Amino acid sequence: MAIFSVGNVRLTGVAACVPPKEFHNLDYDFITLPERELLIKTTGVEKRRIAEKGMTTADFCFTAAEKLLNDQSWNRDEIDLLIFVSQSRDFLVPSTGIILQEKLGLSKTAMAFDIPLGCSGFVYGMSVIGNFLTNGSIKKALLLVGDISSIYCSVRDRSTYPLFGDAGAAATFEYKPGAAPMHFNLQSDGSGWDAISIPDGGMRNFISLESFDYHKIDEGIYRNKIQLTLNGIDIFNFTLREVSPNINALLTSTGKTIEQFDYFLFHQANLLMNESVRKKLRLPKEKVPYILSKYGNTSSASIPLTMVSEIRNDLISKKMSLLLCGFGVGLSWGTVLIETDGIACPEVLDYI
């Protein structure tokens, strides 16, 4: 396992932004009302924020970053690194992170690049940021994460369309000698790559006229080959099989116990899946916040969005010990243990 620690790095702030349009799953009339009610009960997703045409993940990340940088009065010339983690970049070429470097007014001496990860993206992004900052050569860095997943979902696919919401988030990090180390356990399994995928549109399968043809996959599931395919059974089994051992291995390696943490912040996949993990780890309900009912599954933005939405006041005012865990598309999963001490955390922003 890729278990390692990164020292001298402090998380100084986190912010999140969502589109204003809200969709309630009770209005999802592709399935019957009893089916909608059961879907809400099992997934926990009542409402989602949906991006409208012309909005991009970069727009939401930019809004979150602008607010966060302004609130902390950061000198943008001092930011030496920007990482954009997303599977819904603005263009195939160039990297969206480089576009955001200019848009946010960062210096041309700053590095900027993309990482194409989804559900585990915030944790993986933190590990990359941390390794750049730990020796002090780089003093300040900006991590931007998020996705517009709704655009990839077929409205006639009950297995994906009711689950995914859209969001972007920003987090700021700085080099601080003596800061409590961040401890990571990162894993991947490419044998399950097709459990969550979009078959056509990349270099392996070029887009064609046939890519737009709809096919009946199962009852209530119609989609084409440029839309998201989700094998719920495989993902559920993967999550139950891999997430708990990943967390337990990291706790054992660091000598930490469940009781030492204030909150456990998980990728917001769906309620049944997340609750199964929580119960397997025997975590107290009050320490595992959810945003599924308000925002759905927001991919790599789900962990920072949960932080801002659910534990904002504690993050601002208290010293916190947190366990963050992302898992899903790839297959890719990872956990980080982190301590915070009074960080900047504005309320969830609506994109205007």
mmCIF file of C-alpha atoms in Angstrom:
data_model
loop_
_atom_site.group_PDB
_atom_site.id
_atom_site.type_symbol
_atom_site.label_atom_id
_atom_site.label_comp_id
_atom_site.label_asym_id
_atom_site.label_seq_id
_atom_site.Cartn_x
_atom_site.Cartn_y
_atom_site.Cartn_z
ATOM 1 C CA MET A 1 0.000 0.000 0.000
ATOM 2 C CA ALA A 2 1.130 3.584 -0.673
ATOM 3 C CA ILE A 3 1.219 4.716 2.954
ATOM 4 C CA PHE A 4 3.289 7.837 3.585
ATOM 5 C CA SER A 5 3.327 11.070 5.560
ATOM 6 C CA VAL A 6 3.906 14.681 4.552
ATOM 7 C CA GLY A 7 5.060 17.236 7.101
ATOM 8 C CA ASN A 8 5.331 21.025 7.339
ATOM 9 C CA VAL A 9 2.124 21.640 5.379
ATOM 10 C CA ARG A 10 -0.955 23.448 6.675
ATOM 11 C CA LEU A 11 -4.449 23.584 5.189
ATOM 12 C CA THR A 12 -5.391 27.249 5.559
ATOM 13 C CA GLY A 13 -8.819 27.356 3.939
ATOM 14 C CA VAL A 14 -11.543 25.625 1.970
ATOM 15 C CA ALA A 15 -14.454 26.972 -0.094
ATOM 16 C CA ALA A 16 -17.124 25.482 -2.345
ATOM 17 C CA CYS A 17 -19.418 26.724 -5.095
ATOM 18 C CA VAL A 18 -22.549 25.194 -6.656
ATOM 19 C CA PRO A 19 -24.798 26.198 -9.559
ATOM 20 C CA PRO A 20 -28.089 27.841 -8.573
ATOM 21 C CA LYS A 21 -30.436 25.473 -10.452
ATOM 22 C CA GLU A 22 -31.920 22.845 -8.140
ATOM 23 C CA PHE A 23 -33.547 19.598 -9.251
ATOM 24 C CA HIS A 24 -35.669 17.492 -6.884
ATOM 25 C CA ASN A 25 -35.766 13.760 -7.468
ATOM 26 C CA LEU A 26 -39.488 13.693 -6.709
ATOM 27 C CA ASP A 27 -39.816 15.480 -10.057
ATOM 28 C CA TYR A 28 -37.892 12.779 -11.918
ATOM 29 C CA ASP A 29 -40.900 11.538 -13.892
ATOM 30 C CA PHE A 30 -39.049 8.925 -15.942
ATOM 31 C CA ILE A 31 -39.894 6.532 -13.101
ATOM 32 C CA THR A 32 -43.069 6.150 -11.024
ATOM 33 C CA LEU A 33 -43.683 8.071 -7.805
ATOM 34 C CA PRO A 34 -43.187 4.988 -5.581
ATOM 35 C CA GLU A 35 -39.922 4.300 -7.414
ATOM 36 C CA ARG A 36 -38.811 7.891 -6.838
ATOM 37 C CA GLU A 37 -39.584 7.653 -3.146
ATOM 38 C CA LEU A 38 -37.649 4.393 -2.853
ATOM 39 C CA LEU A 39 -34.729 5.870 -4.791
ATOM 40 C CA ILE A 40 -34.550 8.833 -2.399
ATOM 41 C CA LYS A 41 -34.715 6.523 0.607
ATOM 42 C CA THR A 42 -31.910 4.221 -0.566
ATOM 43 C CA THR A 43 -29.561 6.765 -2.176
ATOM 44 C CA GLY A 44 -30.288 9.638 0.193
ATOM 45 C CA VAL A 45 -30.357 12.033 -2.782
ATOM 46 C CA GLU A 46 -33.392 14.301 -2.595
ATOM 47 C CA LYS A 47 -32.074 17.355 -4.441
ATOM 48 C CA ARG A 48 -29.106 18.211 -6.621
ATOM 49 C CA ARG A 49 -27.585 21.340 -8.106
ATOM 50 C CA ILE A 50 -27.349 21.138 -11.889
ATOM 51 C CA ALA A 51 -25.099 23.237 -14.125
ATOM 52 C CA GLU A 52 -26.788 25.012 -16.994
ATOM 53 C CA LYS A 53 -25.408 25.274 -20.515
ATOM 54 C CA GLY A 54 -22.269 27.389 -20.644
ATOM 55 C CA MET A 55 -21.226 26.733 -17.041
ATOM 56 C CA THR A 56 -18.077 24.720 -16.415
ATOM 57 C CA THR A 57 -16.348 23.147 -13.434
ATOM 58 C CA ALA A 58 -13.645 25.774 -13.811
ATOM 59 C CA ASP A 59 -16.259 28.504 -13.271
ATOM 60 C CA PHE A 60 -17.275 27.022 -9.925
ATOM 61 C CA CYS A 61 -13.663 26.478 -8.864
ATOM 62 C CA PHE A 62 -12.737 30.026 -9.880
ATOM 63 C CA THR A 63 -15.592 31.474 -7.805
ATOM 64 C CA ALA A 64 -14.591 29.410 -4.766
ATOM 65 C CA ALA A 65 -10.915 30.298 -5.165
ATOM 66 C CA GLU A 66 -11.553 34.025 -5.607
ATOM 67 C CA LYS A 67 -13.556 34.147 -2.376
ATOM 68 C CA LEU A 68 -11.033 32.075 -0.451
ATOM 69 C CA LEU A 69 -7.995 34.051 -1.616
ATOM 70 C CA ASN A 70 -9.686 37.383 -0.942
ATOM 71 C CA ASP A 71 -10.862 36.332 2.512
ATOM 72 C CA GLN A 72 -7.277 35.415 3.444
ATOM 73 C CA SER A 73 -5.764 38.457 1.711
ATOM 74 C CA TRP A 74 -3.272 36.205 -0.056
ATOM 75 C CA ASN A 75 -0.772 37.865 -2.356
ATOM 76 C CA ARG A 76 -1.328 35.980 -5.601
ATOM 77 C CA ASP A 77 2.277 36.447 -6.672
ATOM 78 C CA GLU A 78 3.250 34.186 -3.745
ATOM 79 C CA ILE A 79 1.208 31.213 -5.019
ATOM 80 C CA ASP A 80 3.634 28.915 -6.791
ATOM 81 C CA LEU A 81 1.368 25.970 -7.600
ATOM 82 C CA LEU A 82 -2.179 25.423 -8.862
ATOM 83 C CA ILE A 83 -3.603 21.934 -9.373
ATOM 84 C CA PHE A 84 -6.984 21.378 -11.032
ATOM 85 C CA VAL A 85 -8.504 17.943 -10.342
ATOM 86 C CA SER A 86 -11.471 17.136 -12.556
ATOM 87 C CA GLN A 87 -12.896 14.836 -15.214
ATOM 88 C CA SER A 88 -14.823 17.698 -16.829
ATOM 89 C CA ARG A 89 -12.138 20.081 -18.008
ATOM 90 C CA ASP A 90 -12.916 23.064 -20.219
ATOM 91 C CA PHE A 91 -11.099 21.751 -23.302
ATOM 92 C CA LEU A 92 -9.273 18.629 -24.433
ATOM 93 C CA VAL A 93 -6.331 20.962 -25.041
ATOM 94 C CA PRO A 94 -5.006 22.944 -23.161
ATOM 95 C CA SER A 95 -5.072 22.027 -19.478
ATOM 96 C CA THR A 96 -7.748 23.910 -17.537
ATOM 97 C CA GLY A 97 -5.371 24.552 -14.632
ATOM 98 C CA ILE A 98 -3.207 26.739 -16.844
ATOM 99 C CA ILE A 99 -6.247 28.751 -17.933
ATOM 100 C CA LEU A 100 -7.186 29.234 -14.272
ATOM 101 C CA GLN A 101 -3.634 30.364 -13.442
ATOM 102 C CA GLU A 102 -4.108 33.366 -15.715
ATOM 103 C CA LYS A 103 -7.750 33.968 -14.779
ATOM 104 C CA LEU A 104 -6.953 34.039 -11.054
ATOM 105 C CA GLY A 105 -4.083 36.449 -11.613
ATOM 106 C CA LEU A 106 -1.295 34.147 -10.484
ATOM 107 C CA SER A 107 2.293 34.821 -11.494
ATOM 108 C CA LYS A 108 3.748 33.292 -14.657
ATOM 109 C CA THR A 109 6.359 31.702 -12.384
ATOM 110 C CA ALA A 110 3.635 29.462 -10.923
ATOM 111 C CA MET A 111 3.192 25.833 -11.969
ATOM 112 C CA ALA A 112 -0.291 24.799 -13.074
ATOM 113 C CA PHE A 113 -1.571 21.445 -14.301
ATOM 114 C CA ASP A 114 -4.538 19.057 -14.326
ATOM 115 C CA ILE A 115 -5.127 15.700 -12.685
ATOM 116 C CA PRO A 116 -8.006 13.736 -14.291
ATOM 117 C CA LEU A 117 -9.418 12.013 -11.204
ATOM 118 C CA GLY A 118 -12.954 11.800 -9.855
ATOM 119 C CA CYS A 119 -14.188 10.549 -6.497
ATOM 120 C CA SER A 120 -10.746 10.189 -4.897
ATOM 121 C CA GLY A 121 -9.485 13.427 -6.418
ATOM 122 C CA PHE A 122 -9.462 15.672 -3.368
ATOM 123 C CA VAL A 123 -7.386 13.240 -1.299
ATOM 124 C CA TYR A 124 -5.000 12.510 -4.182
ATOM 125 C CA GLY A 125 -4.721 16.228 -4.920
ATOM 126 C CA MET A 126 -3.807 16.925 -1.295
ATOM 127 C CA SER A 127 -1.025 14.346 -1.514
ATOM 128 C CA VAL A 128 0.470 15.988 -4.600
ATOM 129 C CA ILE A 129 0.216 19.482 -3.087
ATOM 130 C CA GLY A 130 1.736 18.253 0.164
ATOM 131 C CA ASN A 131 4.741 16.664 -1.512
ATOM 132 C CA PHE A 132 5.477 19.854 -3.418
ATOM 133 C CA LEU A 133 5.279 22.008 -0.276
ATOM 134 C CA THR A 134 6.939 19.834 2.352
ATOM 135 C CA ASN A 135 10.553 20.963 1.857
ATOM 136 C CA GLY A 136 9.734 24.683 1.691
ATOM 137 C CA SER A 137 10.818 25.330 -1.904
ATOM 138 C CA ILE A 138 7.180 26.183 -2.616
ATOM 139 C CA LYS A 139 5.414 28.207 0.060
ATOM 140 C CA LYS A 140 1.777 28.470 -1.060
ATOM 141 C CA ALA A 141 -0.465 26.356 -3.272
ATOM 142 C CA LEU A 142 -4.029 26.181 -4.511
ATOM 143 C CA LEU A 143 -6.010 22.959 -5.040
ATOM 144 C CA LEU A 144 -9.135 23.172 -7.220
ATOM 145 C CA VAL A 145 -11.462 20.189 -7.523
ATOM 146 C CA GLY A 146 -14.890 19.418 -8.928
ATOM 147 C CA ASP A 147 -16.982 18.074 -11.746
ATOM 148 C CA ILE A 148 -20.039 18.646 -13.851
ATOM 149 C CA SER A 149 -21.182 15.033 -13.854
ATOM 150 C CA SER A 150 -24.798 15.740 -14.800
ATOM 151 C CA ILE A 151 -23.830 16.549 -18.382
ATOM 152 C CA TYR A 152 -22.631 12.980 -18.873
ATOM 153 C CA CYS A 153 -25.792 11.303 -17.589
ATOM 154 C CA SER A 154 -28.722 10.151 -19.714
ATOM 155 C CA VAL A 155 -32.030 11.511 -18.409
ATOM 156 C CA ARG A 156 -33.448 8.053 -19.155
ATOM 157 C CA ASP A 157 -30.894 6.267 -17.005
ATOM 158 C CA ARG A 158 -32.258 5.724 -13.510
ATOM 159 C CA SER A 159 -28.903 4.318 -12.380
ATOM 160 C CA THR A 160 -27.005 7.595 -12.908
ATOM 161 C CA TYR A 161 -29.218 10.601 -13.606
ATOM 162 C CA PRO A 162 -30.798 10.928 -10.117
ATOM 163 C CA LEU A 163 -27.455 10.597 -8.310
ATOM 164 C CA PHE A 164 -25.073 13.216 -9.608
ATOM 165 C CA GLY A 165 -24.889 16.899 -8.811
ATOM 166 C CA ASP A 166 -22.407 19.549 -9.919
ATOM 167 C CA ALA A 167 -19.954 21.576 -7.823
ATOM 168 C CA GLY A 168 -16.470 23.000 -7.580
ATOM 169 C CA ALA A 169 -14.229 23.655 -4.592
ATOM 170 C CA ALA A 170 -10.954 25.292 -3.651
ATOM 171 C CA ALA A 171 -8.469 24.639 -0.871
ATOM 172 C CA THR A 172 -5.359 26.610 0.061
ATOM 173 C CA PHE A 173 -2.176 25.173 1.550
ATOM 174 C CA GLU A 174 1.012 26.739 2.857
ATOM 175 C CA TYR A 175 4.436 25.614 3.989
ATOM 176 C CA LYS A 176 4.590 25.807 7.778
ATOM 177 C CA PRO A 177 7.580 24.264 9.583
ATOM 178 C CA GLY A 178 6.450 22.000 12.399
ATOM 179 C CA ALA A 179 2.870 21.639 11.147
ATOM 180 C CA ALA A 180 1.266 18.312 12.073
ATOM 181 C CA PRO A 181 1.939 15.770 9.302
ATOM 182 C CA MET A 182 -0.721 14.635 6.872
ATOM 183 C CA HIS A 183 -0.835 10.842 6.669
ATOM 184 C CA PHE A 184 -1.948 9.158 3.426
ATOM 185 C CA ASN A 185 -2.922 5.727 2.173
ATOM 186 C CA LEU A 186 -3.584 5.783 -1.590
ATOM 187 C CA GLN A 187 -4.608 2.805 -3.720
ATOM 188 C CA SER A 188 -5.859 1.909 -7.202
ATOM 189 C CA ASP A 189 -7.167 -1.072 -9.160
ATOM 190 C CA GLY A 190 -7.351 -0.718 -12.925
ATOM 191 C CA SER A 191 -9.032 -4.098 -13.314
ATOM 192 C CA GLY A 192 -12.278 -2.344 -12.429
ATOM 193 C CA TRP A 193 -11.839 0.573 -14.835
ATOM 194 C CA ASP A 194 -15.110 -0.105 -16.668
ATOM 195 C CA ALA A 195 -17.317 -0.026 -13.543
ATOM 196 C CA ILE A 196 -17.687 3.740 -14.039
ATOM 197 C CA SER A 197 -16.824 4.895 -17.525
ATOM 198 C CA ILE A 198 -17.805 6.729 -20.694
ATOM 199 C CA PRO A 199 -17.063 4.280 -23.545
ATOM 200 C CA ASP A 200 -16.635 6.652 -26.494
ATOM 201 C CA GLY A 201 -15.028 10.038 -27.053
ATOM 202 C CA GLY A 202 -11.425 9.330 -26.055
ATOM 203 C CA MET A 203 -8.427 8.081 -27.977
ATOM 204 C CA ARG A 204 -9.339 4.394 -27.519
ATOM 205 C CA ASN A 205 -12.811 4.734 -29.080
ATOM 206 C CA PHE A 206 -13.206 7.819 -31.222
ATOM 207 C CA ILE A 207 -16.596 9.472 -31.232
ATOM 208 C CA SER A 208 -18.777 8.529 -34.209
ATOM 209 C CA LEU A 209 -22.372 8.816 -35.347
ATOM 210 C CA GLU A 210 -23.073 5.486 -33.675
ATOM 211 C CA SER A 211 -21.855 6.932 -30.374
ATOM 212 C CA PHE A 212 -25.097 8.930 -30.180
ATOM 213 C CA ASP A 213 -27.419 5.940 -30.665
ATOM 214 C CA TYR A 214 -29.428 5.101 -27.559
ATOM 215 C CA HIS A 215 -29.627 1.504 -26.355
ATOM 216 C CA LYS A 216 -31.775 -0.166 -23.733
ATOM 217 C CA ILE A 217 -29.339 -1.582 -21.175
ATOM 218 C CA ASP A 218 -31.938 -2.697 -18.661
ATOM 219 C CA GLU A 219 -35.379 -1.707 -17.446
ATOM 220 C CA GLY A 220 -35.269 2.049 -16.876
ATOM 221 C CA ILE A 221 -31.744 2.382 -18.278
ATOM 222 C CA TYR A 222 -31.320 3.892 -21.745
ATOM 223 C CA ARG A 223 -28.095 5.593 -22.749
ATOM 224 C CA ASN A 224 -25.608 6.113 -25.564
ATOM 225 C CA LYS A 225 -21.857 5.606 -25.629
ATOM 226 C CA ILE A 226 -20.871 9.158 -24.732
ATOM 227 C CA GLN A 227 -22.875 8.983 -21.520
ATOM 228 C CA LEU A 228 -21.869 7.650 -18.140
ATOM 229 C CA THR A 229 -22.179 3.952 -17.456
ATOM 230 C CA LEU A 230 -22.298 2.899 -13.810
ATOM 231 C CA ASN A 231 -22.209 -0.678 -12.573
ATOM 232 C CA GLY A 232 -23.731 -0.138 -9.157
ATOM 233 C CA ILE A 233 -23.209 -3.697 -7.905
ATOM 234 C CA ASP A 234 -19.504 -3.687 -8.775
ATOM 235 C CA ILE A 235 -18.975 -0.276 -7.157
ATOM 236 C CA PHE A 236 -20.885 -1.293 -4.030
ATOM 237 C CA ASN A 237 -18.838 -4.479 -3.681
ATOM 238 C CA PHE A 238 -15.582 -2.630 -4.325
ATOM 239 C CA THR A 239 -16.407 -0.039 -1.682
ATOM 240 C CA LEU A 240 -17.275 -2.621 0.979
ATOM 241 C CA ARG A 241 -14.206 -4.672 0.088
ATOM 242 C CA GLU A 242 -11.555 -1.947 -0.049
ATOM 243 C CA VAL A 243 -12.448 1.206 1.891
ATOM 244 C CA SER A 244 -12.438 -0.150 5.442
ATOM 245 C CA PRO A 245 -9.112 -2.014 5.070
ATOM 246 C CA ASN A 246 -7.551 1.119 3.584
ATOM 247 C CA ILE A 247 -8.639 3.213 6.561
ATOM 248 C CA ASN A 248 -7.709 0.578 9.129
ATOM 249 C CA ALA A 249 -4.258 0.090 7.616
ATOM 250 C CA LEU A 250 -3.570 3.820 7.845
ATOM 251 C CA LEU A 251 -4.822 3.984 11.435
ATOM 252 C CA THR A 252 -2.643 1.021 12.378
ATOM 253 C CA SER A 253 0.387 2.508 10.618
ATOM 254 C CA THR A 254 0.040 5.832 12.440
ATOM 255 C CA GLY A 255 -1.071 4.460 15.799
ATOM 256 C CA LYS A 256 -4.306 6.436 15.631
ATOM 257 C CA THR A 257 -7.711 5.301 16.873
ATOM 258 C CA ILE A 258 -11.271 6.105 15.807
ATOM 259 C CA GLU A 259 -11.868 7.975 19.054
ATOM 260 C CA GLN A 260 -9.166 10.545 18.261
ATOM 261 C CA PHE A 261 -11.040 12.062 15.303
ATOM 262 C CA ASP A 262 -13.649 14.793 15.391
ATOM 263 C CA TYR A 263 -15.153 13.960 12.002
ATOM 264 C CA PHE A 264 -14.961 11.360 9.252
ATOM 265 C CA LEU A 265 -15.579 12.995 5.879
ATOM 266 C CA PHE A 266 -16.305 10.536 3.102
ATOM 267 C CA HIS A 267 -16.901 10.915 -0.596
ATOM 268 C CA GLN A 268 -20.671 11.241 -0.886
ATOM 269 C CA ALA A 269 -21.491 8.257 -3.116
ATOM 270 C CA ASN A 270 -24.946 7.224 -1.945
ATOM 271 C CA LEU A 271 -26.508 6.718 1.464
ATOM 272 C CA LEU A 272 -26.718 2.921 1.394
ATOM 273 C CA MET A 273 -23.076 2.591 0.382
ATOM 274 C CA ASN A 274 -21.765 5.197 2.801
ATOM 275 C CA GLU A 275 -23.782 3.871 5.711
ATOM 276 C CA SER A 276 -22.480 0.375 5.013
ATOM 277 C CA VAL A 277 -18.917 1.683 5.314
ATOM 278 C CA ARG A 278 -19.751 3.667 8.452
ATOM 279 C CA LYS A 279 -21.285 0.645 10.155
ATOM 280 C CA LYS A 280 -18.439 -1.619 9.110
ATOM 281 C CA LEU A 281 -15.992 0.779 10.761
ATOM 282 C CA ARG A 282 -18.345 1.279 13.740
ATOM 283 C CA LEU A 283 -18.226 5.045 13.429
ATOM 284 C CA PRO A 284 -20.668 7.161 15.465
ATOM 285 C CA LYS A 285 -23.368 8.763 13.316
ATOM 286 C CA GLU A 286 -22.750 12.233 14.679
ATOM 287 C CA LYS A 287 -19.177 12.174 13.404
ATOM 288 C CA VAL A 288 -20.069 11.261 9.788
ATOM 289 C CA PRO A 289 -21.837 14.212 8.115
ATOM 290 C CA TYR A 290 -23.770 13.875 4.852
ATOM 291 C CA ILE A 291 -24.764 16.314 2.125
ATOM 292 C CA LEU A 292 -26.393 13.758 -0.190
ATOM 293 C CA SER A 293 -29.914 15.044 0.459
ATOM 294 C CA LYS A 294 -28.948 18.579 -0.666
ATOM 295 C CA TYR A 295 -26.282 18.076 -3.328
ATOM 296 C CA GLY A 296 -26.095 14.416 -4.370
ATOM 297 C CA ASN A 297 -22.831 12.863 -5.529
ATOM 298 C CA THR A 298 -20.537 15.723 -6.577
ATOM 299 C CA SER A 299 -17.474 13.629 -7.470
ATOM 300 C CA SER A 300 -14.154 15.135 -6.337
ATOM 301 C CA ALA A 301 -15.919 18.168 -4.810
ATOM 302 C CA SER A 302 -17.940 16.071 -2.372
ATOM 303 C CA ILE A 303 -15.467 16.057 0.533
ATOM 304 C CA PRO A 304 -14.667 19.804 0.573
ATOM 305 C CA LEU A 305 -18.348 20.609 -0.064
ATOM 306 C CA THR A 306 -19.268 18.483 2.959
ATOM 307 C CA MET A 307 -16.665 20.328 5.038
ATOM 308 C CA VAL A 308 -18.063 23.724 4.094
ATOM 309 C CA SER A 309 -21.726 22.767 4.291
ATOM 310 C CA GLU A 310 -21.716 20.708 7.478
ATOM 311 C CA ILE A 311 -18.775 21.535 9.766
ATOM 312 C CA ARG A 312 -17.916 25.100 8.741
ATOM 313 C CA ASN A 313 -18.256 26.678 12.186
ATOM 314 C CA ASP A 314 -16.030 24.048 13.801
ATOM 315 C CA LEU A 315 -13.373 24.429 11.096
ATOM 316 C CA ILE A 316 -13.266 28.183 11.657
ATOM 317 C CA SER A 317 -13.193 28.141 15.450
ATOM 318 C CA LYS A 318 -11.598 24.885 16.625
ATOM 319 C CA LYS A 319 -8.574 22.670 16.301
ATOM 320 C CA MET A 320 -9.798 19.576 14.464
ATOM 321 C CA SER A 321 -8.602 16.059 13.742
ATOM 322 C CA LEU A 322 -10.182 14.844 10.501
ATOM 323 C CA LEU A 323 -10.197 11.671 8.452
ATOM 324 C CA LEU A 324 -10.994 12.208 4.772
ATOM 325 C CA CYS A 325 -11.659 9.296 2.404
ATOM 326 C CA GLY A 326 -12.479 9.293 -1.315
ATOM 327 C CA PHE A 327 -13.330 6.231 -3.397
ATOM 328 C CA GLY A 328 -14.771 5.381 -6.802
ATOM 329 C CA VAL A 329 -14.012 5.842 -10.487
ATOM 330 C CA GLY A 330 -10.735 4.345 -11.633
ATOM 331 C CA LEU A 331 -10.950 2.324 -9.506
ATOM 332 C CA SER A 332 -9.146 4.660 -7.152
ATOM 333 C CA TRP A 333 -9.396 5.255 -3.424
ATOM 334 C CA GLY A 334 -7.476 6.901 -0.635
ATOM 335 C CA THR A 335 -7.535 8.241 2.914
ATOM 336 C CA VAL A 336 -5.783 11.166 4.572
ATOM 337 C CA LEU A 337 -5.508 12.055 8.258
ATOM 338 C CA ILE A 338 -5.182 15.782 8.806
ATOM 339 C CA GLU A 339 -5.264 18.327 11.612
ATOM 340 C CA THR A 340 -6.681 21.820 11.165
ATOM 341 C CA ASP A 341 -6.567 24.825 13.460
ATOM 342 C CA GLY A 342 -8.889 27.698 12.607
ATOM 343 C CA ILE A 343 -9.064 27.783 8.821
ATOM 344 C CA ALA A 344 -10.864 30.137 6.444
ATOM 345 C CA CYS A 345 -14.191 28.637 5.397
ATOM 346 C CA PRO A 346 -16.814 30.855 3.722
ATOM 347 C CA GLU A 347 -20.398 29.641 3.357
ATOM 348 C CA VAL A 348 -21.306 27.574 0.289
ATOM 349 C CA LEU A 349 -21.355 29.947 -2.677
ATOM 350 C CA ASP A 350 -23.996 30.056 -5.406
ATOM 351 C CA TYR A 351 -22.494 30.623 -8.839
ATOM 352 C CA ILE A 352 -23.866 33.770 -10.435
#
